[in-house]
Amino acid sequence: MGDVLLREVENGKFDDVPDLVESIFSDAIISRGFPGAARVSVSDILTKVQGSDGPGSHRKMIDAFPGAWVQWLANNPGGLSREEQIADYMNKMGDKIRGLYSIPSNEDSHVFSARFRNKQPANPPVSCVRKPDICVLNSAISDLPDGKVNWEHLRAVVEHKESLNPVAFQAAYEELLNYARLIFASQPNRRFVLGMAILGDYATFFYFDRAGVISSDRFHIHENPEKFLRVIVGFLFASNTDLGYDPTIVLKDGKGFVTVKDKKYEIERIIYVESSLRGRGTVCYLAILDGKKYVIKDSWVDISRQSPEHQILKQLRGVAGVPTIAAYEVVKIGMEKDTTKRFRKFLKKTKFFNARELVWRRILAKAENREHRRIVMTPYGDSLETFSSLIELVSGIRDLVLIVRDLADNDILHRDLSLRNVILAKLDESSPLRRAFLIDYDLAINFIIQNSRTAKGPSNGYLCLSWLLSFLIPTQMVIPKSLMRPNNEERKNFNFAASEIGRWAGLDMDNANLEDIQMRKEKSVNNLPRFKSNVLGQFSPYFKDLHPCLLAMHEVLFTRQAQNSKRLGRGKAVLDAWAAMSKEERDLASDDFKEKVSEAKEDVPLSDQHQDEVFSDLVKILDDTLDDLSKKHGSPPPVTVVNNPSAFAIDAAAESPAVAARKKKRTVVRKVAKVEDAENPLGIGESGNADNGMRGAASEDPRLEPNLDEKPNVGVGRVLRSFVKKTNPPPPSVRNSTRRSARSGPPEQSSRRLRSATKPSGSKRASSLNSGMPL
């Protein structure tokens, strides 16, 4: 995890915050852990601890204020480690307080344990070795044998170093950061994680949540015994809610309940848990209510986003292949909305802030406020890799093409097409095929600009098409390379990391970046002979029937792009004329004119073509492939649903036919666009990972979202140019201009003749990648 995790929280880290301990473990919060006591203050507890003397549990532990904790790491007759000594001392402190306040000890009481100082808890959620020096456990759990206690049982963590110095403090902080990430990944119902670093006689308190890290000012445990006691009492007596657990989720061994809109959904299993610390922290549950299955998506959403997922899904209601919301809510703890602002709102009010105003203002400007939200969706689906036959796989890809097209017609750009976000769901029991759904609209944006007749940015269709291109070719290569056959059966004796697709993911690179990955993909896909040998040539034999389909798509998506301006102009004119023709007129067109249309599609860059025509070409290729597969293999076998724990879930409500969705009268002015000097428009890889098929923790920097509301009378192009330059300054080599068809109604299928898959590509063939399309 190391440097990646440090960079993840860098802009959300606040150090030396005064009064943090007093805010997290206020007297009101502490009092909730003392049954029968109307109000308990830590000052009163300290006074009782100081004044008590005598034998047994009431033995005096601290000298008169400002004294020192008696026998703190002084004697060690049992040969205990330092961590065991500290845990034992703090447990004695807890026993003393229980005796003073007559609090019974039971299996839910919290205790400190140093059992993992030399070994890690069982079943780590990610591949790493971490050994917390001291942790807080339920007393019943602390008595379990090794192998029975894992990361999901840790309530809080403490890291110990022998002395105070900058190196030791940084090491302690990094360890606590790693522990917090592992706890989040193991405990889906966790809202925040608390920890403490003890370095010699000094301590620092830490608060980790989905917006980053806050740490207290460093304090001396003997000179400031009340603050130290407040942390210990908080760890031992605070409620689970005050230790960071979500009271609206009851979870044990992956089972339990999630409450949404006052309805209890029974958890059948946990589908997905985001493994990052800072970010959305997405958790997906497969749940049941009244006998019906739902998917509940629980996440922390940056409220600065202009197009939150639940609004995007409401706008797309009725579009086939798009999830539909059954319920939505902002989670509340008590009567207060659950946000990461809760313990940050006091930062500006402190005197310390004034002393470091310039430093903190810069950090606050970058720090996000995240709101805890839930979306309930239906139905549940399995990942695309669980396809039951080639027919179901190709049919799913065809569904995806139509979904992306319909998103463009609704001014929506998904921006996160990946294998993880495409699932297959069974909607019609009479059909042997499942249909594909596109899920996860966290990064989706809306391109609607009202009351404008002109636009200067790429059309929505082209932007969606460029993202579709980034998914289609890799997806139809990752699956045939990594799988032996249907139902997610992995390929044996195949080194994926050493394959061409593995190189795309940067698996052989120490510090892979998007630029290097894109260059590798260009070399693989742009060059047709290399594409055939290094990509298609490595397919599992089962997928050989997909070769013609991929080569035909290659012909559509990677044009020759004529260099002669007159030839290019003639090609555009031909395509404009073709786009304006009705189906009847196209049927009556001469073969010569149809040949000119085919040549024009080779000459004109994809960004300058009518996007409805390109989508139609892709659908026709997939339809022809399905026809060929049906003739060769017959009807597809019944679907066998594979229990794939990595499969995502989605929601699809009542779906309308795609044609009906496309015929709906638009209520806003459609925009036609042009972007100058823009390579890779909006296809900049927001998730920050090197592999399109394996998504990492997505960045939600507000700069990654174009502010379309900033200047309502300014064309989309100017906004997009500003956006692209902010995030991914392009080389000044490519100038794209896009025109969109003025035809209304559903696009007719192009009569373009598919060129032979073995046709030589020509020396002047230029990849659409050079026009900025992401792969």
PDB file of C-alpha atoms in Angstrom, residues 428-608:
ATOM      1  CA  ASP A 428     -37.341 -13.006 -19.099  1.00  0.00           C
ATOM      2  CA  GLU A 429     -37.562 -16.594 -17.877  1.00  0.00           C
ATOM      3  CA  SER A 430     -38.713 -17.707 -21.311  1.00  0.00           C
ATOM      4  CA  SER A 431     -35.493 -16.456 -22.936  1.00  0.00           C
ATOM      5  CA  PRO A 432     -32.294 -18.499 -22.716  1.00  0.00           C
ATOM      6  CA  LEU A 433     -30.261 -15.278 -22.846  1.00  0.00           C
ATOM      7  CA  ARG A 434     -29.586 -12.735 -20.155  1.00  0.00           C
ATOM      8  CA  ARG A 435     -29.341  -9.108 -21.197  1.00  0.00           C
ATOM      9  CA  ALA A 436     -26.523  -6.689 -20.373  1.00  0.00           C
ATOM     10  CA  PHE A 437     -26.834  -3.708 -18.074  1.00  0.00           C
ATOM     11  CA  LEU A 438     -24.435  -0.834 -17.615  1.00  0.00           C
ATOM     12  CA  ILE A 439     -24.070   0.055 -13.948  1.00  0.00           C
ATOM     13  CA  ASP A 440     -22.211   2.496 -11.670  1.00  0.00           C
ATOM     14  CA  TYR A 441     -22.945   6.078 -12.719  1.00  0.00           C
ATOM     15  CA  ASP A 442     -20.765   7.672 -10.034  1.00  0.00           C
ATOM     16  CA  LEU A 443     -18.589   9.400 -12.640  1.00  0.00           C
ATOM     17  CA  ALA A 444     -21.338  10.044 -15.205  1.00  0.00           C
ATOM     18  CA  ILE A 445     -22.015  13.632 -16.248  1.00  0.00           C
ATOM     19  CA  ASN A 446     -24.883  15.421 -17.975  1.00  0.00           C
ATOM     20  CA  PHE A 447     -24.106  17.540 -21.030  1.00  0.00           C
ATOM     21  CA  ILE A 448     -27.386  19.360 -21.317  1.00  0.00           C
ATOM     22  CA  ILE A 449     -27.116  23.100 -21.935  1.00  0.00           C
ATOM     23  CA  GLN A 450     -30.443  24.772 -22.487  1.00  0.00           C
ATOM     24  CA  ASN A 451     -31.330  27.735 -24.661  1.00  0.00           C
ATOM     25  CA  SER A 452     -28.328  27.422 -26.956  1.00  0.00           C
ATOM     26  CA  ARG A 453     -28.426  26.790 -30.672  1.00  0.00           C
ATOM     27  CA  THR A 454     -24.749  26.273 -31.282  1.00  0.00           C
ATOM     28  CA  ALA A 455     -21.981  24.295 -29.675  1.00  0.00           C
ATOM     29  CA  LYS A 456     -18.245  24.158 -30.092  1.00  0.00           C
ATOM     30  CA  GLY A 457     -17.399  20.842 -28.476  1.00  0.00           C
ATOM     31  CA  PRO A 458     -17.578  17.235 -29.644  1.00  0.00           C
ATOM     32  CA  SER A 459     -21.072  15.862 -29.906  1.00  0.00           C
ATOM     33  CA  ASN A 460     -22.399  13.740 -27.089  1.00  0.00           C
ATOM     34  CA  GLY A 461     -22.486  10.813 -29.493  1.00  0.00           C
ATOM     35  CA  TYR A 462     -18.796  11.117 -30.276  1.00  0.00           C
ATOM     36  CA  LEU A 463     -17.810  11.452 -26.619  1.00  0.00           C
ATOM     37  CA  CYS A 464     -19.862   8.367 -25.753  1.00  0.00           C
ATOM     38  CA  LEU A 465     -18.478   6.569 -28.774  1.00  0.00           C
ATOM     39  CA  SER A 466     -14.914   7.346 -27.747  1.00  0.00           C
ATOM     40  CA  TRP A 467     -15.560   5.784 -24.346  1.00  0.00           C
ATOM     41  CA  LEU A 468     -17.280   2.832 -25.973  1.00  0.00           C
ATOM     42  CA  LEU A 469     -14.192   2.332 -28.121  1.00  0.00           C
ATOM     43  CA  SER A 470     -12.091   2.321 -24.949  1.00  0.00           C
ATOM     44  CA  PHE A 471     -14.163  -0.620 -23.743  1.00  0.00           C
ATOM     45  CA  LEU A 472     -15.188  -2.691 -26.764  1.00  0.00           C
ATOM     46  CA  ILE A 473     -11.804  -3.770 -28.079  1.00  0.00           C
ATOM     47  CA  PRO A 474     -10.160  -4.440 -24.673  1.00  0.00           C
ATOM     48  CA  THR A 475     -13.210  -6.312 -23.344  1.00  0.00           C
ATOM     49  CA  GLN A 476     -13.401  -8.606 -26.350  1.00  0.00           C
ATOM     50  CA  MET A 477      -9.721  -9.341 -25.838  1.00  0.00           C
ATOM     51  CA  VAL A 478      -9.399  -9.681 -22.087  1.00  0.00           C
ATOM     52  CA  ILE A 479     -12.168 -12.283 -21.917  1.00  0.00           C
ATOM     53  CA  PRO A 480     -10.924 -14.545 -24.760  1.00  0.00           C
ATOM     54  CA  LYS A 481      -7.358 -14.318 -23.450  1.00  0.00           C
ATOM     55  CA  SER A 482      -7.996 -14.911 -19.758  1.00  0.00           C
ATOM     56  CA  LEU A 483     -10.879 -17.400 -19.970  1.00  0.00           C
ATOM     57  CA  MET A 484     -10.831 -20.912 -21.352  1.00  0.00           C
ATOM     58  CA  ARG A 485     -14.557 -21.088 -22.061  1.00  0.00           C
ATOM     59  CA  PRO A 486     -17.929 -19.836 -20.686  1.00  0.00           C
ATOM     60  CA  ASN A 487     -19.055 -19.494 -17.068  1.00  0.00           C
ATOM     61  CA  ASN A 488     -15.906 -17.679 -15.973  1.00  0.00           C
ATOM     62  CA  GLU A 489     -13.704 -20.757 -16.407  1.00  0.00           C
ATOM     63  CA  GLU A 490     -10.158 -19.467 -16.147  1.00  0.00           C
ATOM     64  CA  ARG A 491      -7.606 -20.384 -18.768  1.00  0.00           C
ATOM     65  CA  LYS A 492      -5.027 -22.877 -17.597  1.00  0.00           C
ATOM     66  CA  ASN A 493      -1.298 -22.610 -18.270  1.00  0.00           C
ATOM     67  CA  PHE A 494      -1.688 -19.050 -19.514  1.00  0.00           C
ATOM     68  CA  ASN A 495       0.415 -16.215 -18.116  1.00  0.00           C
ATOM     69  CA  PHE A 496      -1.966 -13.252 -18.299  1.00  0.00           C
ATOM     70  CA  ALA A 497       0.620 -10.818 -16.887  1.00  0.00           C
ATOM     71  CA  ALA A 498       3.039 -11.628 -19.714  1.00  0.00           C
ATOM     72  CA  SER A 499       0.403 -11.391 -22.457  1.00  0.00           C
ATOM     73  CA  GLU A 500      -0.312  -8.365 -24.610  1.00  0.00           C
ATOM     74  CA  ILE A 501      -3.402  -7.536 -22.546  1.00  0.00           C
ATOM     75  CA  GLY A 502      -1.406  -7.898 -19.347  1.00  0.00           C
ATOM     76  CA  ARG A 503       1.050  -5.366 -20.736  1.00  0.00           C
ATOM     77  CA  TRP A 504      -1.913  -3.058 -21.385  1.00  0.00           C
ATOM     78  CA  ALA A 505      -2.660  -3.209 -17.670  1.00  0.00           C
ATOM     79  CA  GLY A 506       0.947  -2.296 -16.879  1.00  0.00           C
ATOM     80  CA  LEU A 507       1.447  -5.510 -14.919  1.00  0.00           C
ATOM     81  CA  ASP A 508       5.095  -5.656 -15.985  1.00  0.00           C
ATOM     82  CA  MET A 509       5.771  -2.029 -15.010  1.00  0.00           C
ATOM     83  CA  ASP A 510       6.803  -0.791 -11.564  1.00  0.00           C
ATOM     84  CA  ASN A 511       5.191   2.632 -11.954  1.00  0.00           C
ATOM     85  CA  ALA A 512       2.635   2.339 -14.731  1.00  0.00           C
ATOM     86  CA  ASN A 513       1.004   5.569 -15.892  1.00  0.00           C
ATOM     87  CA  LEU A 514      -1.818   6.281 -18.311  1.00  0.00           C
ATOM     88  CA  GLU A 515       0.436   7.747 -20.978  1.00  0.00           C
ATOM     89  CA  ASP A 516       2.626   4.630 -21.138  1.00  0.00           C
ATOM     90  CA  ILE A 517      -0.425   2.383 -21.150  1.00  0.00           C
ATOM     91  CA  GLN A 518      -2.061   4.332 -23.973  1.00  0.00           C
ATOM     92  CA  MET A 519       1.106   4.139 -26.074  1.00  0.00           C
ATOM     93  CA  ARG A 520       1.180   0.366 -25.620  1.00  0.00           C
ATOM     94  CA  LYS A 521      -2.434   0.057 -26.686  1.00  0.00           C
ATOM     95  CA  GLU A 522      -1.837   2.213 -29.737  1.00  0.00           C
ATOM     96  CA  LYS A 523       0.996  -0.054 -30.840  1.00  0.00           C
ATOM     97  CA  SER A 524      -1.160  -3.145 -30.354  1.00  0.00           C
ATOM     98  CA  VAL A 525      -4.380  -1.933 -31.958  1.00  0.00           C
ATOM     99  CA  ASN A 526      -3.307   0.672 -34.502  1.00  0.00           C
ATOM    100  CA  ASN A 527      -1.095  -1.758 -36.390  1.00  0.00           C
ATOM    101  CA  LEU A 528      -3.344  -4.365 -38.029  1.00  0.00           C
ATOM    102  CA  PRO A 529      -0.677  -7.134 -38.452  1.00  0.00           C
ATOM    103  CA  ARG A 530       0.383  -6.689 -34.806  1.00  0.00           C
ATOM    104  CA  PHE A 531      -3.262  -6.679 -33.791  1.00  0.00           C
ATOM    105  CA  LYS A 532      -3.813 -10.007 -35.529  1.00  0.00           C
ATOM    106  CA  SER A 533      -0.682 -11.719 -34.229  1.00  0.00           C
ATOM    107  CA  ASN A 534      -0.267 -10.354 -30.694  1.00  0.00           C
ATOM    108  CA  VAL A 535      -3.925  -9.971 -29.782  1.00  0.00           C
ATOM    109  CA  LEU A 536      -6.148 -12.259 -31.836  1.00  0.00           C
ATOM    110  CA  GLY A 537      -3.355 -14.812 -32.057  1.00  0.00           C
ATOM    111  CA  GLN A 538      -3.397 -15.268 -28.267  1.00  0.00           C
ATOM    112  CA  PHE A 539      -7.114 -15.977 -28.018  1.00  0.00           C
ATOM    113  CA  SER A 540      -8.281 -19.182 -26.422  1.00  0.00           C
ATOM    114  CA  PRO A 541      -9.418 -21.557 -29.222  1.00  0.00           C
ATOM    115  CA  TYR A 542     -13.010 -21.366 -27.988  1.00  0.00           C
ATOM    116  CA  PHE A 543     -13.211 -17.722 -29.106  1.00  0.00           C
ATOM    117  CA  LYS A 544     -11.847 -18.084 -32.634  1.00  0.00           C
ATOM    118  CA  ASP A 545     -15.323 -17.428 -34.080  1.00  0.00           C
ATOM    119  CA  LEU A 546     -15.048 -13.844 -32.791  1.00  0.00           C
ATOM    120  CA  HIS A 547     -12.084 -12.993 -35.050  1.00  0.00           C
ATOM    121  CA  PRO A 548     -14.222 -11.736 -37.976  1.00  0.00           C
ATOM    122  CA  CYS A 549     -16.339  -9.637 -35.618  1.00  0.00           C
ATOM    123  CA  LEU A 550     -13.321  -7.912 -34.076  1.00  0.00           C
ATOM    124  CA  LEU A 551     -11.676  -7.315 -37.428  1.00  0.00           C
ATOM    125  CA  ALA A 552     -14.891  -5.799 -38.787  1.00  0.00           C
ATOM    126  CA  MET A 553     -15.093  -3.517 -35.739  1.00  0.00           C
ATOM    127  CA  HIS A 554     -11.481  -2.582 -36.306  1.00  0.00           C
ATOM    128  CA  GLU A 555     -12.424  -1.467 -39.821  1.00  0.00           C
ATOM    129  CA  VAL A 556     -15.191   0.756 -38.433  1.00  0.00           C
ATOM    130  CA  LEU A 557     -13.365   2.244 -35.469  1.00  0.00           C
ATOM    131  CA  PHE A 558      -9.930   2.797 -36.982  1.00  0.00           C
ATOM    132  CA  THR A 559     -10.245   4.794 -40.201  1.00  0.00           C
ATOM    133  CA  ARG A 560      -7.585   5.548 -42.780  1.00  0.00           C
ATOM    134  CA  GLN A 561      -8.247   9.274 -42.248  1.00  0.00           C
ATOM    135  CA  ALA A 562      -7.418  10.905 -45.587  1.00  0.00           C
ATOM    136  CA  GLN A 563      -4.642  13.496 -45.479  1.00  0.00           C
ATOM    137  CA  ASN A 564      -5.827  15.331 -48.604  1.00  0.00           C
ATOM    138  CA  SER A 565      -8.183  18.138 -47.537  1.00  0.00           C
ATOM    139  CA  LYS A 566     -10.230  17.958 -50.755  1.00  0.00           C
ATOM    140  CA  ARG A 567     -10.699  14.210 -50.405  1.00  0.00           C
ATOM    141  CA  LEU A 568     -11.654  14.724 -46.774  1.00  0.00           C
ATOM    142  CA  GLY A 569     -14.156  17.429 -47.720  1.00  0.00           C
ATOM    143  CA  ARG A 570     -15.725  15.250 -50.388  1.00  0.00           C
ATOM    144  CA  GLY A 571     -16.000  12.408 -47.886  1.00  0.00           C
ATOM    145  CA  LYS A 572     -17.786  14.622 -45.378  1.00  0.00           C
ATOM    146  CA  ALA A 573     -20.200  15.821 -48.057  1.00  0.00           C
ATOM    147  CA  VAL A 574     -21.015  12.235 -49.044  1.00  0.00           C
ATOM    148  CA  LEU A 575     -21.641  11.222 -45.430  1.00  0.00           C
ATOM    149  CA  ASP A 576     -23.801  14.310 -44.856  1.00  0.00           C
ATOM    150  CA  ALA A 577     -25.908  13.407 -47.881  1.00  0.00           C
ATOM    151  CA  TRP A 578     -26.173   9.792 -46.773  1.00  0.00           C
ATOM    152  CA  ALA A 579     -27.225  10.800 -43.252  1.00  0.00           C
ATOM    153  CA  ALA A 580     -30.000  13.028 -44.622  1.00  0.00           C
ATOM    154  CA  MET A 581     -31.503  10.232 -46.751  1.00  0.00           C
ATOM    155  CA  SER A 582     -34.508   8.217 -45.633  1.00  0.00           C
ATOM    156  CA  LYS A 583     -34.469   4.421 -45.628  1.00  0.00           C
ATOM    157  CA  GLU A 584     -36.412   4.320 -48.889  1.00  0.00           C
ATOM    158  CA  GLU A 585     -33.953   6.713 -50.537  1.00  0.00           C
ATOM    159  CA  ARG A 586     -31.019   4.622 -49.374  1.00  0.00           C
ATOM    160  CA  ASP A 587     -32.566   1.469 -50.787  1.00  0.00           C
ATOM    161  CA  LEU A 588     -32.926   3.222 -54.168  1.00  0.00           C
ATOM    162  CA  ALA A 589     -29.368   4.629 -54.121  1.00  0.00           C
ATOM    163  CA  SER A 590     -26.998   3.345 -56.780  1.00  0.00           C
ATOM    164  CA  ASP A 591     -24.248   0.881 -56.003  1.00  0.00           C
ATOM    165  CA  ASP A 592     -21.731   3.515 -57.073  1.00  0.00           C
ATOM    166  CA  PHE A 593     -22.994   5.958 -54.476  1.00  0.00           C
ATOM    167  CA  LYS A 594     -23.006   3.275 -51.800  1.00  0.00           C
ATOM    168  CA  GLU A 595     -19.385   2.515 -52.669  1.00  0.00           C
ATOM    169  CA  LYS A 596     -18.574   6.202 -52.242  1.00  0.00           C
ATOM    170  CA  VAL A 597     -20.189   6.074 -48.811  1.00  0.00           C
ATOM    171  CA  SER A 598     -17.972   3.157 -47.843  1.00  0.00           C
ATOM    172  CA  GLU A 599     -14.877   4.975 -49.061  1.00  0.00           C
ATOM    173  CA  ALA A 600     -15.920   8.140 -47.226  1.00  0.00           C
ATOM    174  CA  LYS A 601     -16.178   6.223 -43.973  1.00  0.00           C
ATOM    175  CA  GLU A 602     -12.585   5.155 -44.450  1.00  0.00           C
ATOM    176  CA  ASP A 603     -11.407   8.682 -45.211  1.00  0.00           C
ATOM    177  CA  VAL A 604     -13.285  10.725 -42.615  1.00  0.00           C
ATOM    178  CA  PRO A 605     -12.088  10.589 -38.975  1.00  0.00           C
ATOM    179  CA  LEU A 606     -14.502   8.962 -36.579  1.00  0.00           C
ATOM    180  CA  SER A 607     -14.987  12.260 -34.746  1.00  0.00           C
ATOM    181  CA  ASP A 608     -16.292  13.858 -37.967  1.00  0.00           C
TER     182      ASP A 608
END
